Amino acid sequence: QVHLVESGGGLVETGGSLRLSCAASGTIFSINSMAWYRQAPGNQRELVATISSSGRTNYADSVKGRVTVSRDNAKDTVYLQMNGLKPEDTGVYYCNAEIAPFMFHGYSSYWGQGTQVTVSS
């Protein structure tokens, strides 16, 4: 069993900052890419940022310059530092990771339960 648990969401005013964390636990041999997605009410889930196992990052245009994704491979944890938050950043933020639970086992995609981020205007 593999579990992803997000934390760090909350209510913040426009221009504020939040740092989200997502820790993977369970039977883990290797983690490939890790990512953050978000879903606003009535909208589809959208990609926010990704980070490869080597640390290469990619960001959605809507968050470039305001968001930084990082990871601690020793802790199997990915972070999302969000600054200059805007009301349109409001949504449920989900962590995703490609994880191989055993050696010679392929990677499967796992999701966390989500953490709510609300930015007030």
PDB file of N, CA and C in Angstrom, residues 15-101:
ATOM      1  N   GLY A  15      -2.302  38.014  -2.000  1.00  0.00           N
ATOM      2  CA  GLY A  15      -0.920  38.429  -1.815  1.00  0.00           C
ATOM      3  C   GLY A  15      -0.167  37.609  -0.782  1.00  0.00           C
ATOM      4  N   GLY A  16      -0.873  36.764  -0.068  1.00  0.00           N
ATOM      5  CA  GLY A  16      -0.256  35.952   0.965  1.00  0.00           C
ATOM      6  C   GLY A  16       0.471  34.737   0.409  1.00  0.00           C
ATOM      7  N   SER A  17       1.005  33.944   1.335  1.00  0.00           N
ATOM      8  CA  SER A  17       1.793  32.773   0.963  1.00  0.00           C
ATOM      9  C   SER A  17       1.317  31.538   1.718  1.00  0.00           C
ATOM     10  N   LEU A  18       1.529  30.392   1.091  1.00  0.00           N
ATOM     11  CA  LEU A  18       1.286  29.106   1.720  1.00  0.00           C
ATOM     12  C   LEU A  18       2.345  28.126   1.236  1.00  0.00           C
ATOM     13  N   ARG A  19       2.658  27.156   2.079  1.00  0.00           N
ATOM     14  CA  ARG A  19       3.567  26.085   1.687  1.00  0.00           C
ATOM     15  C   ARG A  19       2.849  24.759   1.889  1.00  0.00           C
ATOM     16  N   LEU A  20       2.630  24.070   0.811  1.00  0.00           N
ATOM     17  CA  LEU A  20       1.994  22.764   0.868  1.00  0.00           C
ATOM     18  C   LEU A  20       3.064  21.675   0.924  1.00  0.00           C
ATOM     19  N   SER A  21       2.734  20.613   1.626  1.00  0.00           N
ATOM     20  CA  SER A  21       3.620  19.455   1.707  1.00  0.00           C
ATOM     21  C   SER A  21       2.836  18.203   1.338  1.00  0.00           C
ATOM     22  N   CYS A  22       3.532  17.236   0.785  1.00  0.00           N
ATOM     23  CA  CYS A  22       2.918  15.956   0.464  1.00  0.00           C
ATOM     24  C   CYS A  22       3.948  14.866   0.745  1.00  0.00           C
ATOM     25  N   ALA A  23       3.628  14.014   1.696  1.00  0.00           N
ATOM     26  CA  ALA A  23       4.528  12.943   2.080  1.00  0.00           C
ATOM     27  C   ALA A  23       4.002  11.601   1.600  1.00  0.00           C
ATOM     28  N   ALA A  24       4.861  10.853   0.946  1.00  0.00           N
ATOM     29  CA  ALA A  24       4.512   9.504   0.511  1.00  0.00           C
ATOM     30  C   ALA A  24       4.964   8.504   1.574  1.00  0.00           C
ATOM     31  N   SER A  25       4.154   7.497   1.798  1.00  0.00           N
ATOM     32  CA  SER A  25       4.506   6.474   2.785  1.00  0.00           C
ATOM     33  C   SER A  25       3.982   5.123   2.322  1.00  0.00           C
ATOM     34  N   GLY A  26       4.468   4.078   2.990  1.00  0.00           N
ATOM     35  CA  GLY A  26       4.049   2.731   2.631  1.00  0.00           C
ATOM     36  C   GLY A  26       5.172   1.967   1.969  1.00  0.00           C
ATOM     37  N   THR A  27       4.808   1.070   1.072  1.00  0.00           N
ATOM     38  CA  THR A  27       5.784   0.250   0.367  1.00  0.00           C
ATOM     39  C   THR A  27       6.283   1.017  -0.848  1.00  0.00           C
ATOM     40  N   ILE A  28       7.494   1.567  -0.730  1.00  0.00           N
ATOM     41  CA  ILE A  28       8.051   2.410  -1.781  1.00  0.00           C
ATOM     42  C   ILE A  28       9.467   1.965  -2.087  1.00  0.00           C
ATOM     43  N   PHE A  29       9.713   1.622  -3.347  1.00  0.00           N
ATOM     44  CA  PHE A  29      11.077   1.341  -3.778  1.00  0.00           C
ATOM     45  C   PHE A  29      11.686   2.560  -4.452  1.00  0.00           C
ATOM     46  N   SER A  30      10.886   3.201  -5.311  1.00  0.00           N
ATOM     47  CA  SER A  30      11.393   4.345  -6.062  1.00  0.00           C
ATOM     48  C   SER A  30      10.247   5.283  -6.414  1.00  0.00           C
ATOM     49  N   ILE A  31      10.539   6.587  -6.383  1.00  0.00           N
ATOM     50  CA  ILE A  31       9.577   7.592  -6.811  1.00  0.00           C
ATOM     51  C   ILE A  31      10.134   8.312  -8.023  1.00  0.00           C
ATOM     52  N   ASN A  32       9.368   8.352  -9.088  1.00  0.00           N
ATOM     53  CA  ASN A  32       9.802   9.043 -10.297  1.00  0.00           C
ATOM     54  C   ASN A  32       9.354  10.496 -10.186  1.00  0.00           C
ATOM     55  N   SER A  33       8.489  10.937 -11.035  1.00  0.00           N
ATOM     56  CA  SER A  33       8.057  12.333 -10.972  1.00  0.00           C
ATOM     57  C   SER A  33       7.024  12.532  -9.874  1.00  0.00           C
ATOM     58  N   MET A  34       6.972  13.759  -9.374  1.00  0.00           N
ATOM     59  CA  MET A  34       5.966  14.171  -8.410  1.00  0.00           C
ATOM     60  C   MET A  34       5.352  15.460  -8.926  1.00  0.00           C
ATOM     61  N   ALA A  35       4.096  15.691  -8.572  1.00  0.00           N
ATOM     62  CA  ALA A  35       3.410  16.841  -9.159  1.00  0.00           C
ATOM     63  C   ALA A  35       2.321  17.352  -8.228  1.00  0.00           C
ATOM     64  N   TRP A  36       1.949  18.589  -8.487  1.00  0.00           N
ATOM     65  CA  TRP A  36       0.806  19.196  -7.825  1.00  0.00           C
ATOM     66  C   TRP A  36      -0.237  19.566  -8.883  1.00  0.00           C
ATOM     67  N   TYR A  37      -1.478  19.243  -8.588  1.00  0.00           N
ATOM     68  CA  TYR A  37      -2.616  19.620  -9.408  1.00  0.00           C
ATOM     69  C   TYR A  37      -3.584  20.414  -8.523  1.00  0.00           C
ATOM     70  N   ARG A  38      -4.490  21.112  -9.157  1.00  0.00           N
ATOM     71  CA  ARG A  38      -5.536  21.782  -8.389  1.00  0.00           C
ATOM     72  C   ARG A  38      -6.852  21.706  -9.153  1.00  0.00           C
ATOM     73  N   GLN A  39      -7.923  21.810  -8.385  1.00  0.00           N
ATOM     74  CA  GLN A  39      -9.250  21.772  -8.982  1.00  0.00           C
ATOM     75  C   GLN A  39     -10.132  22.797  -8.283  1.00  0.00           C
ATOM     76  N   ALA A  40     -10.585  23.770  -9.044  1.00  0.00           N
ATOM     77  CA  ALA A  40     -11.512  24.768  -8.536  1.00  0.00           C
ATOM     78  C   ALA A  40     -12.939  24.259  -8.752  1.00  0.00           C
ATOM     79  N   PRO A  41     -13.889  24.745  -7.964  1.00  0.00           N
ATOM     80  CA  PRO A  41     -15.281  24.292  -8.113  1.00  0.00           C
ATOM     81  C   PRO A  41     -15.777  24.502  -9.534  1.00  0.00           C
ATOM     82  N   GLY A  42     -16.345  23.453 -10.114  1.00  0.00           N
ATOM     83  CA  GLY A  42     -16.887  23.531 -11.461  1.00  0.00           C
ATOM     84  C   GLY A  42     -15.870  23.406 -12.572  1.00  0.00           C
ATOM     85  N   ASN A  43     -14.591  23.295 -12.190  1.00  0.00           N
ATOM     86  CA  ASN A  43     -13.526  23.203 -13.196  1.00  0.00           C
ATOM     87  C   ASN A  43     -12.886  21.819 -13.188  1.00  0.00           C
ATOM     88  N   GLN A  44     -12.178  21.527 -14.277  1.00  0.00           N
ATOM     89  CA  GLN A  44     -11.412  20.285 -14.320  1.00  0.00           C
ATOM     90  C   GLN A  44     -10.125  20.428 -13.516  1.00  0.00           C
ATOM     91  N   ARG A  45      -9.599  19.299 -13.101  1.00  0.00           N
ATOM     92  CA  ARG A  45      -8.317  19.301 -12.400  1.00  0.00           C
ATOM     93  C   ARG A  45      -7.238  19.737 -13.387  1.00  0.00           C
ATOM     94  N   GLU A  46      -6.363  20.642 -12.945  1.00  0.00           N
ATOM     95  CA  GLU A  46      -5.312  21.152 -13.809  1.00  0.00           C
ATOM     96  C   GLU A  46      -3.951  21.022 -13.160  1.00  0.00           C
ATOM     97  N   LEU A  47      -2.952  20.863 -14.001  1.00  0.00           N
ATOM     98  CA  LEU A  47      -1.585  20.721 -13.519  1.00  0.00           C
ATOM     99  C   LEU A  47      -1.054  22.075 -13.047  1.00  0.00           C
ATOM    100  N   VAL A  48      -0.414  22.081 -11.901  1.00  0.00           N
ATOM    101  CA  VAL A  48       0.209  23.289 -11.360  1.00  0.00           C
ATOM    102  C   VAL A  48       1.719  23.241 -11.571  1.00  0.00           C
ATOM    103  N   ALA A  49       2.336  22.147 -11.140  1.00  0.00           N
ATOM    104  CA  ALA A  49       3.796  22.046 -11.235  1.00  0.00           C
ATOM    105  C   ALA A  49       4.219  20.589 -11.146  1.00  0.00           C
ATOM    106  N   THR A  50       5.330  20.291 -11.793  1.00  0.00           N
ATOM    107  CA  THR A  50       5.907  18.951 -11.696  1.00  0.00           C
ATOM    108  C   THR A  50       7.384  19.055 -11.355  1.00  0.00           C
ATOM    109  N   ILE A  51       7.906  17.979 -10.777  1.00  0.00           N
ATOM    110  CA  ILE A  51       9.336  17.901 -10.511  1.00  0.00           C
ATOM    111  C   ILE A  51       9.778  16.468 -10.739  1.00  0.00           C
ATOM    112  N   SER A  52      10.841  16.312 -11.506  1.00  0.00           N
ATOM    113  CA  SER A  52      11.340  14.975 -11.802  1.00  0.00           C
ATOM    114  C   SER A  52      12.204  14.467 -10.653  1.00  0.00           C
ATOM    115  N   SER A  53      12.609  13.218 -10.754  1.00  0.00           N
ATOM    116  CA  SER A  53      13.454  12.635  -9.708  1.00  0.00           C
ATOM    117  C   SER A  53      14.805  13.335  -9.631  1.00  0.00           C
ATOM    118  N   SER A  54      15.226  13.947 -10.734  1.00  0.00           N
ATOM    119  CA  SER A  54      16.500  14.670 -10.755  1.00  0.00           C
ATOM    120  C   SER A  54      16.357  16.141 -10.399  1.00  0.00           C
ATOM    121  N   GLY A  55      15.102  16.582 -10.185  1.00  0.00           N
ATOM    122  CA  GLY A  55      14.871  17.965  -9.777  1.00  0.00           C
ATOM    123  C   GLY A  55      14.467  18.908 -10.882  1.00  0.00           C
ATOM    124  N   ARG A  56      14.275  18.398 -12.081  1.00  0.00           N
ATOM    125  CA  ARG A  56      13.823  19.264 -13.175  1.00  0.00           C
ATOM    126  C   ARG A  56      12.367  19.638 -12.949  1.00  0.00           C
ATOM    127  N   THR A  57      12.060  20.927 -13.085  1.00  0.00           N
ATOM    128  CA  THR A  57      10.720  21.419 -12.767  1.00  0.00           C
ATOM    129  C   THR A  57      10.001  21.967 -13.995  1.00  0.00           C
ATOM    130  N   ASN A  58       8.678  21.998 -13.878  1.00  0.00           N
ATOM    131  CA  ASN A  58       7.829  22.545 -14.932  1.00  0.00           C
ATOM    132  C   ASN A  58       6.622  23.170 -14.253  1.00  0.00           C
ATOM    133  N   TYR A  59       6.192  24.336 -14.769  1.00  0.00           N
ATOM    134  CA  TYR A  59       5.097  25.062 -14.134  1.00  0.00           C
ATOM    135  C   TYR A  59       4.027  25.447 -15.148  1.00  0.00           C
ATOM    136  N   ALA A  60       2.793  25.512 -14.672  1.00  0.00           N
ATOM    137  CA  ALA A  60       1.725  26.081 -15.479  1.00  0.00           C
ATOM    138  C   ALA A  60       2.002  27.572 -15.650  1.00  0.00           C
ATOM    139  N   ASP A  61       1.620  28.103 -16.805  1.00  0.00           N
ATOM    140  CA  ASP A  61       1.866  29.522 -17.066  1.00  0.00           C
ATOM    141  C   ASP A  61       1.211  30.408 -16.013  1.00  0.00           C
ATOM    142  N   SER A  62       0.079  29.977 -15.488  1.00  0.00           N
ATOM    143  CA  SER A  62      -0.680  30.802 -14.545  1.00  0.00           C
ATOM    144  C   SER A  62       0.025  30.986 -13.208  1.00  0.00           C
ATOM    145  N   VAL A  63       1.010  30.155 -12.911  1.00  0.00           N
ATOM    146  CA  VAL A  63       1.684  30.240 -11.605  1.00  0.00           C
ATOM    147  C   VAL A  63       3.176  30.545 -11.721  1.00  0.00           C
ATOM    148  N   LYS A  64       3.696  30.610 -12.927  1.00  0.00           N
ATOM    149  CA  LYS A  64       5.130  30.873 -13.097  1.00  0.00           C
ATOM    150  C   LYS A  64       5.532  32.156 -12.418  1.00  0.00           C
ATOM    151  N   GLY A  65       6.633  32.107 -11.697  1.00  0.00           N
ATOM    152  CA  GLY A  65       7.131  33.276 -10.997  1.00  0.00           C
ATOM    153  C   GLY A  65       6.554  33.451  -9.606  1.00  0.00           C
ATOM    154  N   ARG A  66       5.509  32.719  -9.285  1.00  0.00           N
ATOM    155  CA  ARG A  66       4.875  32.837  -7.965  1.00  0.00           C
ATOM    156  C   ARG A  66       4.965  31.539  -7.164  1.00  0.00           C
ATOM    157  N   VAL A  67       5.247  30.464  -7.825  1.00  0.00           N
ATOM    158  CA  VAL A  67       5.201  29.138  -7.196  1.00  0.00           C
ATOM    159  C   VAL A  67       6.524  28.411  -7.409  1.00  0.00           C
ATOM    160  N   THR A  68       6.954  27.691  -6.392  1.00  0.00           N
ATOM    161  CA  THR A  68       8.168  26.878  -6.496  1.00  0.00           C
ATOM    162  C   THR A  68       7.883  25.478  -5.975  1.00  0.00           C
ATOM    163  N   VAL A  69       8.175  24.485  -6.802  1.00  0.00           N
ATOM    164  CA  VAL A  69       8.026  23.093  -6.386  1.00  0.00           C
ATOM    165  C   VAL A  69       9.411  22.544  -6.050  1.00  0.00           C
ATOM    166  N   SER A  70       9.481  21.762  -4.988  1.00  0.00           N
ATOM    167  CA  SER A  70      10.740  21.149  -4.578  1.00  0.00           C
ATOM    168  C   SER A  70      10.441  19.793  -3.949  1.00  0.00           C
ATOM    169  N   ARG A  71      11.472  19.009  -3.748  1.00  0.00           N
ATOM    170  CA  ARG A  71      11.269  17.697  -3.147  1.00  0.00           C
ATOM    171  C   ARG A  71      12.455  17.323  -2.290  1.00  0.00           C
ATOM    172  N   ASP A  72      12.182  16.486  -1.301  1.00  0.00           N
ATOM    173  CA  ASP A  72      13.209  15.924  -0.433  1.00  0.00           C
ATOM    174  C   ASP A  72      13.140  14.418  -0.636  1.00  0.00           C
ATOM    175  N   ASN A  73      14.047  13.893  -1.429  1.00  0.00           N
ATOM    176  CA  ASN A  73      14.000  12.476  -1.770  1.00  0.00           C
ATOM    177  C   ASN A  73      14.236  11.587  -0.552  1.00  0.00           C
ATOM    178  N   ALA A  74      14.986  12.071   0.406  1.00  0.00           N
ATOM    179  CA  ALA A  74      15.234  11.280   1.613  1.00  0.00           C
ATOM    180  C   ALA A  74      13.968  11.115   2.439  1.00  0.00           C
ATOM    181  N   LYS A  75      13.055  12.069   2.291  1.00  0.00           N
ATOM    182  CA  LYS A  75      11.797  12.030   3.058  1.00  0.00           C
ATOM    183  C   LYS A  75      10.606  11.642   2.197  1.00  0.00           C
ATOM    184  N   ASP A  76      10.843  11.367   0.914  1.00  0.00           N
ATOM    185  CA  ASP A  76       9.741  11.030  -0.005  1.00  0.00           C
ATOM    186  C   ASP A  76       8.649  12.097   0.059  1.00  0.00           C
ATOM    187  N   THR A  77       9.066  13.342   0.042  1.00  0.00           N
ATOM    188  CA  THR A  77       8.142  14.463   0.227  1.00  0.00           C
ATOM    189  C   THR A  77       8.335  15.492  -0.872  1.00  0.00           C
ATOM    190  N   VAL A  78       7.224  16.039  -1.334  1.00  0.00           N
ATOM    191  CA  VAL A  78       7.251  17.127  -2.307  1.00  0.00           C
ATOM    192  C   VAL A  78       6.571  18.338  -1.683  1.00  0.00           C
ATOM    193  N   TYR A  79       7.078  19.518  -2.032  1.00  0.00           N
ATOM    194  CA  TYR A  79       6.576  20.758  -1.469  1.00  0.00           C
ATOM    195  C   TYR A  79       6.108  21.688  -2.585  1.00  0.00           C
ATOM    196  N   LEU A  80       5.205  22.595  -2.219  1.00  0.00           N
ATOM    197  CA  LEU A  80       4.777  23.636  -3.147  1.00  0.00           C
ATOM    198  C   LEU A  80       4.725  24.942  -2.374  1.00  0.00           C
ATOM    199  N   GLN A  81       5.688  25.804  -2.650  1.00  0.00           N
ATOM    200  CA  GLN A  81       5.713  27.124  -2.026  1.00  0.00           C
ATOM    201  C   GLN A  81       4.968  28.083  -2.941  1.00  0.00           C
ATOM    202  N   MET A  82       3.927  28.687  -2.423  1.00  0.00           N
ATOM    203  CA  MET A  82       3.094  29.591  -3.221  1.00  0.00           C
ATOM    204  C   MET A  82       3.136  30.982  -2.619  1.00  0.00           C
ATOM    205  N   ASN A  83       3.558  31.940  -3.406  1.00  0.00           N
ATOM    206  CA  ASN A  83       3.622  33.336  -2.988  1.00  0.00           C
ATOM    207  C   ASN A  83       2.735  34.182  -3.889  1.00  0.00           C
ATOM    208  N   GLY A  84       2.417  35.383  -3.436  1.00  0.00           N
ATOM    209  CA  GLY A  84       1.594  36.262  -4.252  1.00  0.00           C
ATOM    210  C   GLY A  84       0.283  35.621  -4.651  1.00  0.00           C
ATOM    211  N   LEU A  85      -0.375  34.969  -3.701  1.00  0.00           N
ATOM    212  CA  LEU A  85      -1.589  34.224  -4.029  1.00  0.00           C
ATOM    213  C   LEU A  85      -2.717  35.145  -4.473  1.00  0.00           C
ATOM    214  N   LYS A  86      -3.510  34.626  -5.402  1.00  0.00           N
ATOM    215  CA  LYS A  86      -4.632  35.354  -5.970  1.00  0.00           C
ATOM    216  C   LYS A  86      -5.922  34.565  -5.740  1.00  0.00           C
ATOM    217  N   PRO A  87      -7.067  35.212  -5.757  1.00  0.00           N
ATOM    218  CA  PRO A  87      -8.334  34.479  -5.578  1.00  0.00           C
ATOM    219  C   PRO A  87      -8.503  33.338  -6.583  1.00  0.00           C
ATOM    220  N   GLU A  88      -7.966  33.492  -7.772  1.00  0.00           N
ATOM    221  CA  GLU A  88      -8.094  32.431  -8.769  1.00  0.00           C
ATOM    222  C   GLU A  88      -7.207  31.222  -8.466  1.00  0.00           C
ATOM    223  N   ASP A  89      -6.381  31.308  -7.457  1.00  0.00           N
ATOM    224  CA  ASP A  89      -5.606  30.143  -7.012  1.00  0.00           C
ATOM    225  C   ASP A  89      -6.416  29.246  -6.083  1.00  0.00           C
ATOM    226  N   THR A  90      -7.605  29.698  -5.724  1.00  0.00           N
ATOM    227  CA  THR A  90      -8.462  28.918  -4.824  1.00  0.00           C
ATOM    228  C   THR A  90      -8.835  27.577  -5.444  1.00  0.00           C
ATOM    229  N   GLY A  91      -8.782  26.534  -4.625  1.00  0.00           N
ATOM    230  CA  GLY A  91      -9.153  25.213  -5.082  1.00  0.00           C
ATOM    231  C   GLY A  91      -8.634  24.139  -4.149  1.00  0.00           C
ATOM    232  N   VAL A  92      -8.916  22.907  -4.507  1.00  0.00           N
ATOM    233  CA  VAL A  92      -8.347  21.774  -3.792  1.00  0.00           C
ATOM    234  C   VAL A  92      -7.063  21.372  -4.512  1.00  0.00           C
ATOM    235  N   TYR A  93      -5.991  21.304  -3.770  1.00  0.00           N
ATOM    236  CA  TYR A  93      -4.680  20.974  -4.328  1.00  0.00           C
ATOM    237  C   TYR A  93      -4.367  19.507  -4.039  1.00  0.00           C
ATOM    238  N   TYR A  94      -4.040  18.793  -5.105  1.00  0.00           N
ATOM    239  CA  TYR A  94      -3.768  17.364  -5.016  1.00  0.00           C
ATOM    240  C   TYR A  94      -2.311  17.077  -5.360  1.00  0.00           C
ATOM    241  N   CYS A  95      -1.753  16.168  -4.612  1.00  0.00           N
ATOM    242  CA  CYS A  95      -0.410  15.672  -4.877  1.00  0.00           C
ATOM    243  C   CYS A  95      -0.508  14.397  -5.713  1.00  0.00           C
ATOM    244  N   ASN A  96       0.410  14.261  -6.652  1.00  0.00           N
ATOM    245  CA  ASN A  96       0.469  13.059  -7.482  1.00  0.00           C
ATOM    246  C   ASN A  96       1.917  12.588  -7.552  1.00  0.00           C
ATOM    247  N   ALA A  97       2.111  11.288  -7.535  1.00  0.00           N
ATOM    248  CA  ALA A  97       3.460  10.745  -7.638  1.00  0.00           C
ATOM    249  C   ALA A  97       3.450   9.431  -8.401  1.00  0.00           C
ATOM    250  N   GLU A  98       4.494   9.218  -9.178  1.00  0.00           N
ATOM    251  CA  GLU A  98       4.696   7.950  -9.873  1.00  0.00           C
ATOM    252  C   GLU A  98       5.631   7.108  -9.009  1.00  0.00           C
ATOM    253  N   ILE A  99       5.107   6.005  -8.501  1.00  0.00           N
ATOM    254  CA  ILE A  99       5.823   5.219  -7.503  1.00  0.00           C
ATOM    255  C   ILE A  99       5.921   3.759  -7.913  1.00  0.00           C
ATOM    256  N   ALA A 100       7.119   3.203  -7.767  1.00  0.00           N
ATOM    257  CA  ALA A 100       7.326   1.768  -7.934  1.00  0.00           C
ATOM    258  C   ALA A 100       7.454   1.175  -6.536  1.00  0.00           C
ATOM    259  N   PRO A 101       6.559   0.313  -6.137  1.00  0.00           N
ATOM    260  CA  PRO A 101       6.607  -0.217  -4.769  1.00  0.00           C
ATOM    261  C   PRO A 101       7.715  -1.252  -4.556  1.00  0.00           C
TER     262      PRO A 101
END
